[in-house]
Amino acid sequence: DGFQLGSVLMATTQSHAIKKQKLVVLDDAVAEDDRMTAACISAGTKFGSIEQLVTLRQEEDILASQPDTAESKVETWVVDPPTREEPHHDANPENATDEVAQTEDKDVPPALLWSSHPEDDMVTYTKDSESKYKFGTIYTPTPKDMELQRELATMEHVEAPEGLKFIPNYISESEEQSLLQLARGWTWDQEVSTRQTAQFGFHYEYKTQNIREGRPWPGEIDRLKTKLVEDKIFQKTPDEMIATKLTPPQGFGAHIDHTKHFGPTIVNLGMYSDINVILIDWENRRYHVLRSERRSLIVLEGDARYKYAHAIMGGLEDEWKHHIYARGLRISLTLRNMILQRDAEESQ
């Protein structure tokens, strides 16, 4: 039936049942009537503490070195963090660039195939017996994510910055399913170590920051492009799209989309699962968190576009309104307009 640690209510999912088993440990040295209370207090102390999570991970490593048991042969895994770090956003938005590609990281787990029921992908992940991700391992935040957490603790949480728009249920369930079906047929690129992408119209080279011709636009996207113009979200039809596939615990570092290549409007359509998105002002003084719900649209213009970097912190779960939600596979479409050389000349 779930359980509660302080003000955090753990939802009744398989992943959190596993958390309960790991965190709530009965101590035989405590009087029988008080064991559960003491265990819950101990679990509440450990929950959310990075140091304690690291300690638990070390304990799991010790247990993993013991002879195999029936439980240890279960091929359920919770992935390790990506080993590569991503650059933080540039302090000057005029010089800000998108993230720089890293060489392929073979430790990043392969993308999961997704079904028509995303809740199935939000609980348990399985790999073959040769996998390095064994039963009982615990995700350890990357140094970059831990640094970001420390920075956020020193910042002021603010309401939505100017230019940020959130439109829930921008597409219908049937439209989402059609787009997901389309995405299943794409070949995904691994240009950065933390996620897979596919670029259409134009292709932004992460390493060189150059622009080249991208994949042809899928005709199935035309309806979405037309809708964005009709709803006056774009003044002209977007000509560049990057599709992104995030598999837990993947995220991406704080960055501002390249201001010399991309226009004043950035649109992101999230699909298949929900996830927290963090906006951080380029002076590192203020931040804002919003929940990117599936089928919802995030629009970045004005300050939100040019003065705030956006990021998704790596992890297996998100806290939102005092609840913990397990992450699932996320497919998103980011649409933009390129600033071409002829446009720059006309503006001058």
GROMACS .gro file of C-alpha atoms in nm:
model
  348
    1ASP     CA    1   0.000   0.000   0.000
    2GLY     CA    2   0.300   0.229  -0.021
    3PHE     CA    3   0.472   0.402   0.268
    4GLN     CA    4   0.567   0.750   0.379
    5LEU     CA    5   0.905   0.893   0.475
    6GLY     CA    6   0.857   1.229   0.641
    7SER     CA    7   0.666   1.447   0.395
    8VAL     CA    8   0.748   1.227   0.097
    9LEU     CA    9   0.477   0.980  -0.003
   10MET     CA   10   0.616   0.683  -0.191
   11ALA     CA   11   0.384   0.572  -0.470
   12THR     CA   12   0.281   0.207  -0.494
   13THR     CA   13   0.501   0.099  -0.784
   14GLN     CA   14   0.729  -0.197  -0.809
   15SER     CA   15   1.039   0.021  -0.809
   16HIS     CA   16   0.936   0.189  -0.483
   17ALA     CA   17   0.848  -0.147  -0.329
   18ILE     CA   18   1.209  -0.239  -0.397
   19LYS     CA   19   1.316   0.092  -0.236
   20LYS     CA   20   1.112   0.007   0.072
   21GLN     CA   21   1.278  -0.332   0.099
   22LYS     CA   22   1.621  -0.173   0.071
   23LEU     CA   23   1.563   0.124   0.301
   24VAL     CA   24   1.339  -0.023   0.572
   25VAL     CA   25   1.568  -0.269   0.749
   26LEU     CA   26   1.450  -0.429   1.073
   27ASP     CA   27   1.713  -0.444   1.350
   28ASP     CA   28   1.684  -0.751   1.573
   29ALA     CA   29   1.866  -0.560   1.846
   30VAL     CA   30   1.563  -0.331   1.883
   31ALA     CA   31   1.262  -0.441   2.085
   32GLU     CA   32   1.013  -0.620   1.858
   33ASP     CA   33   0.735  -0.363   1.915
   34ASP     CA   34   0.966  -0.078   1.815
   35ARG     CA   35   1.149  -0.237   1.519
   36MET     CA   36   0.929  -0.102   1.242
   37THR     CA   37   0.926   0.250   1.389
   38ALA     CA   38   1.305   0.250   1.426
   39ALA     CA   39   1.348   0.112   1.074
   40CYS     CA   40   1.125   0.385   0.925
   41ILE     CA   41   1.312   0.656   1.114
   42SER     CA   42   1.641   0.515   0.988
   43ALA     CA   43   1.506   0.495   0.633
   44GLY     CA   44   1.380   0.851   0.652
   45THR     CA   45   1.725   0.965   0.757
   46LYS     CA   46   1.888   0.783   0.467
   47PHE     CA   47   1.637   0.881   0.201
   48GLY     CA   48   1.756   1.162  -0.020
   49SER     CA   49   2.106   1.172   0.132
   50ILE     CA   50   2.367   1.138  -0.140
   51GLU     CA   51   2.626   1.024   0.114
   52GLN     CA   52   2.397   0.749   0.239
   53LEU     CA   53   2.316   0.639  -0.114
   54VAL     CA   54   2.688   0.607  -0.181
   55THR     CA   55   2.725   0.405   0.139
   56LEU     CA   56   2.439   0.180   0.035
   57ARG     CA   57   2.604   0.133  -0.303
   58GLN     CA   58   2.927   0.030  -0.133
   59GLU     CA   59   2.734  -0.219   0.081
   60GLU     CA   60   2.571  -0.360  -0.230
   61ASP     CA   61   2.915  -0.403  -0.390
   62ILE     CA   62   3.026  -0.604  -0.088
   63LEU     CA   63   2.716  -0.822  -0.111
   64ALA     CA   64   2.773  -0.866  -0.484
   65SER     CA   65   3.112  -1.022  -0.410
   66GLN     CA   66   2.942  -1.296  -0.205
   67PRO     CA   67   2.850  -1.632  -0.363
   68ASP     CA   68   2.546  -1.621  -0.594
   69THR     CA   69   2.207  -1.673  -0.442
   70ALA     CA   70   1.874  -1.722  -0.611
   71GLU     CA   71   1.801  -1.351  -0.566
   72SER     CA   72   2.132  -1.234  -0.710
   73LYS     CA   73   2.060  -1.424  -1.030
   74VAL     CA   74   1.757  -1.211  -1.104
   75GLU     CA   75   1.846  -0.997  -1.405
   76THR     CA   76   1.682  -0.679  -1.282
   77TRP     CA   77   1.898  -0.371  -1.288
   78VAL     CA   78   1.907  -0.005  -1.199
   79VAL     CA   79   2.163   0.161  -1.419
   80ASP     CA   80   2.489   0.323  -1.325
   81PRO     CA   81   2.537   0.691  -1.412
   82PRO     CA   82   2.695   0.799  -1.740
   83THR     CA   83   3.069   0.834  -1.687
   84ARG     CA   84   3.106   1.144  -1.907
   85GLU     CA   85   3.038   1.495  -1.789
   86GLU     CA   86   2.866   1.762  -1.993
   87PRO     CA   87   2.963   2.130  -1.994
   88HIS     CA   88   2.760   2.379  -1.797
   89HIS     CA   89   2.606   2.668  -1.990
   90ASP     CA   90   2.816   2.966  -2.085
   91ALA     CA   91   2.790   3.262  -1.847
   92ASN     CA   92   2.737   3.490  -2.146
   93PRO     CA   93   2.424   3.397  -2.342
   94GLU     CA   94   2.561   3.557  -2.657
   95ASN     CA   95   2.843   3.305  -2.657
   96ALA     CA   96   2.634   3.018  -2.530
   97THR     CA   97   2.640   2.704  -2.738
   98ASP     CA   98   2.468   2.372  -2.732
   99GLU     CA   99   2.650   2.084  -2.571
  100VAL     CA  100   2.978   1.953  -2.708
  101ALA     CA  101   2.971   1.594  -2.820
  102GLN     CA  102   3.176   1.335  -2.638
  103THR     CA  103   3.311   1.017  -2.787
  104GLU     CA  104   3.074   0.726  -2.767
  105ASP     CA  105   3.040   0.594  -2.413
  106LYS     CA  106   3.008   0.218  -2.421
  107ASP     CA  107   2.885   0.215  -2.061
  108VAL     CA  108   2.564   0.395  -2.148
  109PRO     CA  109   2.289   0.131  -2.168
  110PRO     CA  110   2.130   0.072  -2.509
  111ALA     CA  111   1.793   0.232  -2.573
  112LEU     CA  112   1.491   0.035  -2.460
  113LEU     CA  113   1.219  -0.066  -2.696
  114TRP     CA  114   0.897   0.096  -2.587
  115SER     CA  115   0.548  -0.050  -2.578
  116SER     CA  116   0.206   0.113  -2.595
  117HIS     CA  117   0.198   0.110  -2.213
  118PRO     CA  118   0.472   0.340  -2.079
  119GLU     CA  119   0.399   0.239  -1.722
  120ASP     CA  120   0.558  -0.095  -1.810
  121ASP     CA  121   0.884   0.087  -1.884
  122MET     CA  122   0.880   0.293  -1.562
  123VAL     CA  123   0.935   0.006  -1.319
  124THR     CA  124   1.189  -0.257  -1.420
  125TYR     CA  125   1.461  -0.273  -1.681
  126THR     CA  126   1.614  -0.604  -1.788
  127LYS     CA  127   1.935  -0.694  -1.965
  128ASP     CA  128   2.110  -1.014  -2.061
  129SER     CA  129   2.324  -1.209  -1.817
  130GLU     CA  130   2.644  -1.048  -1.950
  131SER     CA  131   2.532  -0.704  -1.838
  132LYS     CA  132   2.747  -0.505  -1.596
  133TYR     CA  133   2.428  -0.384  -1.425
  134LYS     CA  134   2.354  -0.649  -1.167
  135PHE     CA  135   2.071  -0.699  -0.923
  136GLY     CA  136   2.062  -0.459  -0.634
  137THR     CA  137   2.294  -0.191  -0.768
  138ILE     CA  138   2.201   0.168  -0.681
  139TYR     CA  139   2.229   0.469  -0.908
  140THR     CA  140   2.497   0.714  -0.796
  141PRO     CA  141   2.457   1.074  -0.918
  142THR     CA  142   2.734   1.197  -1.145
  143PRO     CA  143   2.972   1.462  -1.007
  144LYS     CA  144   2.814   1.711  -1.248
  145ASP     CA  145   2.465   1.640  -1.116
  146MET     CA  146   2.585   1.663  -0.756
  147GLU     CA  147   2.748   1.997  -0.837
  148LEU     CA  148   2.423   2.120  -0.990
  149GLN     CA  149   2.230   2.012  -0.681
  150ARG     CA  150   2.467   2.211  -0.462
  151GLU     CA  151   2.434   2.515  -0.688
  152LEU     CA  152   2.054   2.498  -0.683
  153ALA     CA  153   2.061   2.497  -0.304
  154THR     CA  154   2.223   2.842  -0.313
  155MET     CA  155   1.982   2.988  -0.570
  156GLU     CA  156   1.640   3.144  -0.537
  157HIS     CA  157   1.350   2.944  -0.674
  158VAL     CA  158   1.135   3.178  -0.883
  159GLU     CA  159   0.813   3.167  -1.078
  160ALA     CA  160   0.819   3.107  -1.451
  161PRO     CA  161   1.056   3.351  -1.624
  162GLU     CA  162   0.931   3.585  -1.894
  163GLY     CA  163   0.887   3.405  -2.225
  164LEU     CA  164   0.823   3.058  -2.079
  165LYS     CA  165   0.495   2.899  -2.184
  166PHE     CA  166   0.359   2.559  -2.088
  167ILE     CA  167   0.068   2.411  -2.283
  168PRO     CA  168  -0.063   2.080  -2.145
  169ASN     CA  169  -0.219   1.820  -2.374
  170TYR     CA  170  -0.111   2.005  -2.686
  171ILE     CA  171  -0.161   1.688  -2.889
  172SER     CA  172  -0.415   1.410  -2.840
  173GLU     CA  173  -0.338   1.055  -2.729
  174SER     CA  174  -0.395   0.926  -3.082
  175GLU     CA  175  -0.160   1.192  -3.224
  176GLU     CA  176   0.103   1.096  -2.968
  177GLN     CA  177   0.071   0.729  -3.062
  178SER     CA  178   0.111   0.816  -3.431
  179LEU     CA  179   0.428   1.014  -3.361
  180LEU     CA  180   0.569   0.739  -3.139
  181GLN     CA  181   0.499   0.483  -3.411
  182LEU     CA  182   0.687   0.707  -3.654
  183ALA     CA  183   0.981   0.739  -3.411
  184ARG     CA  184   1.007   0.361  -3.379
  185GLY     CA  185   1.124   0.348  -3.738
  186TRP     CA  186   1.402   0.605  -3.702
  187THR     CA  187   1.770   0.524  -3.682
  188TRP     CA  188   1.901   0.706  -3.377
  189ASP     CA  189   2.242   0.874  -3.361
  190GLN     CA  190   2.474   0.859  -3.059
  191GLU     CA  191   2.647   1.196  -3.109
  192VAL     CA  192   2.651   1.273  -2.737
  193SER     CA  193   2.714   1.019  -2.465
  194THR     CA  194   2.399   1.078  -2.263
  195ARG     CA  195   2.120   1.041  -2.517
  196GLN     CA  196   2.025   0.945  -2.870
  197THR     CA  197   1.909   1.194  -3.131
  198ALA     CA  198   1.775   1.224  -3.483
  199GLN     CA  199   1.790   1.560  -3.667
  200PHE     CA  200   1.567   1.665  -3.955
  201GLY     CA  201   1.582   1.956  -4.199
  202PHE     CA  202   1.922   2.071  -4.076
  203HIS     CA  203   2.184   1.896  -3.868
  204TYR     CA  204   2.371   2.075  -3.589
  205GLU     CA  205   2.720   1.933  -3.537
  206TYR     CA  206   2.775   1.929  -3.160
  207LYS     CA  207   3.151   1.904  -3.185
  208THR     CA  208   3.222   2.168  -3.451
  209GLN     CA  209   2.902   2.376  -3.406
  210ASN     CA  210   2.862   2.373  -3.783
  211ILE     CA  211   2.536   2.326  -3.971
  212ARG     CA  212   2.484   2.076  -4.250
  213GLU     CA  213   2.188   1.924  -4.427
  214GLY     CA  214   1.981   1.696  -4.207
  215ARG     CA  215   1.744   1.411  -4.275
  216PRO     CA  216   1.441   1.480  -4.493
  217TRP     CA  217   1.136   1.596  -4.298
  218PRO     CA  218   0.889   1.312  -4.236
  219GLY     CA  219   0.557   1.398  -4.395
  220GLU     CA  220   0.383   1.288  -4.075
  221ILE     CA  221   0.528   1.594  -3.897
  222ASP     CA  222   0.364   1.842  -4.136
  223ARG     CA  223   0.042   1.849  -3.934
  224LEU     CA  224   0.233   1.941  -3.618
  225LYS     CA  225   0.428   2.216  -3.798
  226THR     CA  226   0.108   2.361  -3.941
  227LYS     CA  227  -0.061   2.356  -3.600
  228LEU     CA  228   0.230   2.543  -3.442
  229VAL     CA  229   0.198   2.820  -3.699
  230GLU     CA  230  -0.182   2.834  -3.684
  231ASP     CA  231  -0.163   2.865  -3.305
  232LYS     CA  232   0.083   3.155  -3.352
  233ILE     CA  233   0.357   2.978  -3.161
  234PHE     CA  234   0.584   3.017  -3.462
  235GLN     CA  235   0.563   3.312  -3.701
  236LYS     CA  236   0.698   3.097  -3.982
  237THR     CA  237   0.704   2.721  -4.028
  238PRO     CA  238   0.991   2.562  -3.833
  239ASP     CA  239   1.260   2.419  -4.060
  240GLU     CA  240   1.468   2.220  -3.811
  241MET     CA  241   1.375   1.945  -3.565
  242ILE     CA  242   1.579   1.732  -3.329
  243ALA     CA  243   1.420   1.423  -3.178
  244THR     CA  244   1.569   1.309  -2.849
  245LYS     CA  245   1.544   0.974  -2.671
  246LEU     CA  246   1.628   0.974  -2.298
  247THR     CA  247   1.658   0.641  -2.118
  248PRO     CA  248   1.683   0.657  -1.735
  249PRO     CA  249   1.910   0.771  -1.579
  250GLN     CA  250   2.007   0.989  -1.874
  251GLY     CA  251   1.967   1.367  -1.868
  252PHE     CA  252   2.154   1.659  -2.019
  253GLY     CA  253   2.359   1.949  -1.890
  254ALA     CA  254   2.236   2.308  -1.861
  255HIS     CA  255   2.272   2.496  -2.188
  256ILE     CA  256   2.123   2.771  -2.403
  257ASP     CA  257   2.048   2.671  -2.762
  258HIS     CA  258   2.303   2.833  -2.992
  259THR     CA  259   2.193   3.194  -3.039
  260LYS     CA  260   2.371   3.241  -3.372
  261HIS     CA  261   2.220   2.934  -3.534
  262PHE     CA  262   1.868   2.909  -3.391
  263GLY     CA  263   1.585   3.161  -3.392
  264PRO     CA  264   1.400   3.331  -3.103
  265THR     CA  265   1.149   3.051  -3.045
  266ILE     CA  266   1.237   2.704  -2.914
  267VAL     CA  267   0.954   2.451  -2.882
  268ASN     CA  268   0.972   2.112  -2.712
  269LEU     CA  269   0.700   1.846  -2.728
  270GLY     CA  270   0.739   1.574  -2.464
  271MET     CA  271   0.600   1.227  -2.521
  272TYR     CA  272   0.567   0.886  -2.358
  273SER     CA  273   0.651   0.991  -2.001
  274ASP     CA  274   0.683   1.292  -1.769
  275ILE     CA  275   1.008   1.447  -1.649
  276ASN     CA  276   1.129   1.754  -1.456
  277VAL     CA  277   1.296   2.034  -1.653
  278ILE     CA  278   1.511   2.293  -1.474
  279LEU     CA  279   1.565   2.648  -1.599
  280ILE     CA  280   1.865   2.834  -1.455
  281ASP     CA  281   1.937   3.202  -1.514
  282TRP     CA  282   2.279   3.260  -1.668
  283GLU     CA  283   2.399   3.445  -1.357
  284ASN     CA  284   2.333   3.133  -1.145
  285ARG     CA  285   2.112   3.327  -0.904
  286ARG     CA  286   1.764   3.199  -0.983
  287TYR     CA  287   1.605   2.878  -1.109
  288HIS     CA  288   1.263   2.744  -1.200
  289VAL     CA  289   1.141   2.383  -1.221
  290LEU     CA  290   0.852   2.270  -1.436
  291ARG     CA  291   0.703   1.929  -1.503
  292SER     CA  292   0.720   1.833  -1.870
  293GLU     CA  293   0.413   1.614  -1.899
  294ARG     CA  294   0.363   1.378  -2.189
  295ARG     CA  295   0.184   1.541  -2.483
  296SER     CA  296   0.263   1.886  -2.338
  297LEU     CA  297   0.444   2.172  -2.511
  298ILE     CA  298   0.718   2.390  -2.363
  299VAL     CA  299   0.787   2.719  -2.543
  300LEU     CA  300   1.103   2.920  -2.476
  301GLU     CA  301   1.111   3.284  -2.588
  302GLY     CA  302   1.243   3.611  -2.447
  303ASP     CA  303   1.425   3.571  -2.115
  304ALA     CA  304   1.346   3.200  -2.100
  305ARG     CA  305   1.519   3.159  -2.436
  306TYR     CA  306   1.819   3.390  -2.398
  307LYS     CA  307   1.877   3.441  -2.023
  308TYR     CA  308   1.793   3.096  -1.883
  309ALA     CA  309   1.968   2.770  -1.954
  310HIS     CA  310   1.760   2.453  -1.944
  311ALA     CA  311   1.862   2.111  -1.817
  312ILE     CA  312   1.731   1.769  -1.720
  313MET     CA  313   1.922   1.627  -1.427
  314GLY     CA  314   2.027   1.265  -1.455
  315GLY     CA  315   1.845   1.017  -1.232
  316LEU     CA  316   1.592   0.740  -1.200
  317GLU     CA  317   1.313   0.945  -1.045
  318ASP     CA  318   1.181   1.298  -0.993
  319GLU     CA  319   1.024   1.472  -0.696
  320TRP     CA  320   0.718   1.676  -0.782
  321LYS     CA  321   0.474   1.826  -0.532
  322HIS     CA  322   0.602   1.606  -0.246
  323HIS     CA  323   0.570   1.284  -0.444
  324ILE     CA  324   0.841   1.068  -0.598
  325TYR     CA  325   0.783   0.951  -0.955
  326ALA     CA  326   0.990   0.684  -1.128
  327ARG     CA  327   1.119   0.799  -1.464
  328GLY     CA  328   1.043   0.624  -1.789
  329LEU     CA  329   1.170   0.638  -2.143
  330ARG     CA  330   1.111   0.988  -2.285
  331ILE     CA  331   1.082   1.083  -2.650
  332SER     CA  332   1.078   1.456  -2.727
  333LEU     CA  333   1.065   1.669  -3.041
  334THR     CA  334   1.240   2.009  -3.038
  335LEU     CA  335   1.142   2.238  -3.325
  336ARG     CA  336   1.329   2.555  -3.421
  337ASN     CA  337   1.402   2.788  -3.711
  338MET     CA  338   1.755   2.814  -3.839
  339ILE     CA  339   1.919   3.156  -3.875
  340LEU     CA  340   2.063   3.120  -4.224
  341GLN     CA  341   2.328   3.345  -4.377
  342ARG     CA  342   2.073   3.520  -4.599
  343ASP     CA  343   1.853   3.591  -4.296
  344ALA     CA  344   2.149   3.746  -4.111
  345GLU     CA  345   2.231   3.964  -4.411
  346GLU     CA  346   1.869   4.081  -4.447
  347SER     CA  347   1.851   4.170  -4.079
  348GLN     CA  348   2.166   4.381  -4.114
   0.00000   0.00000   0.00000
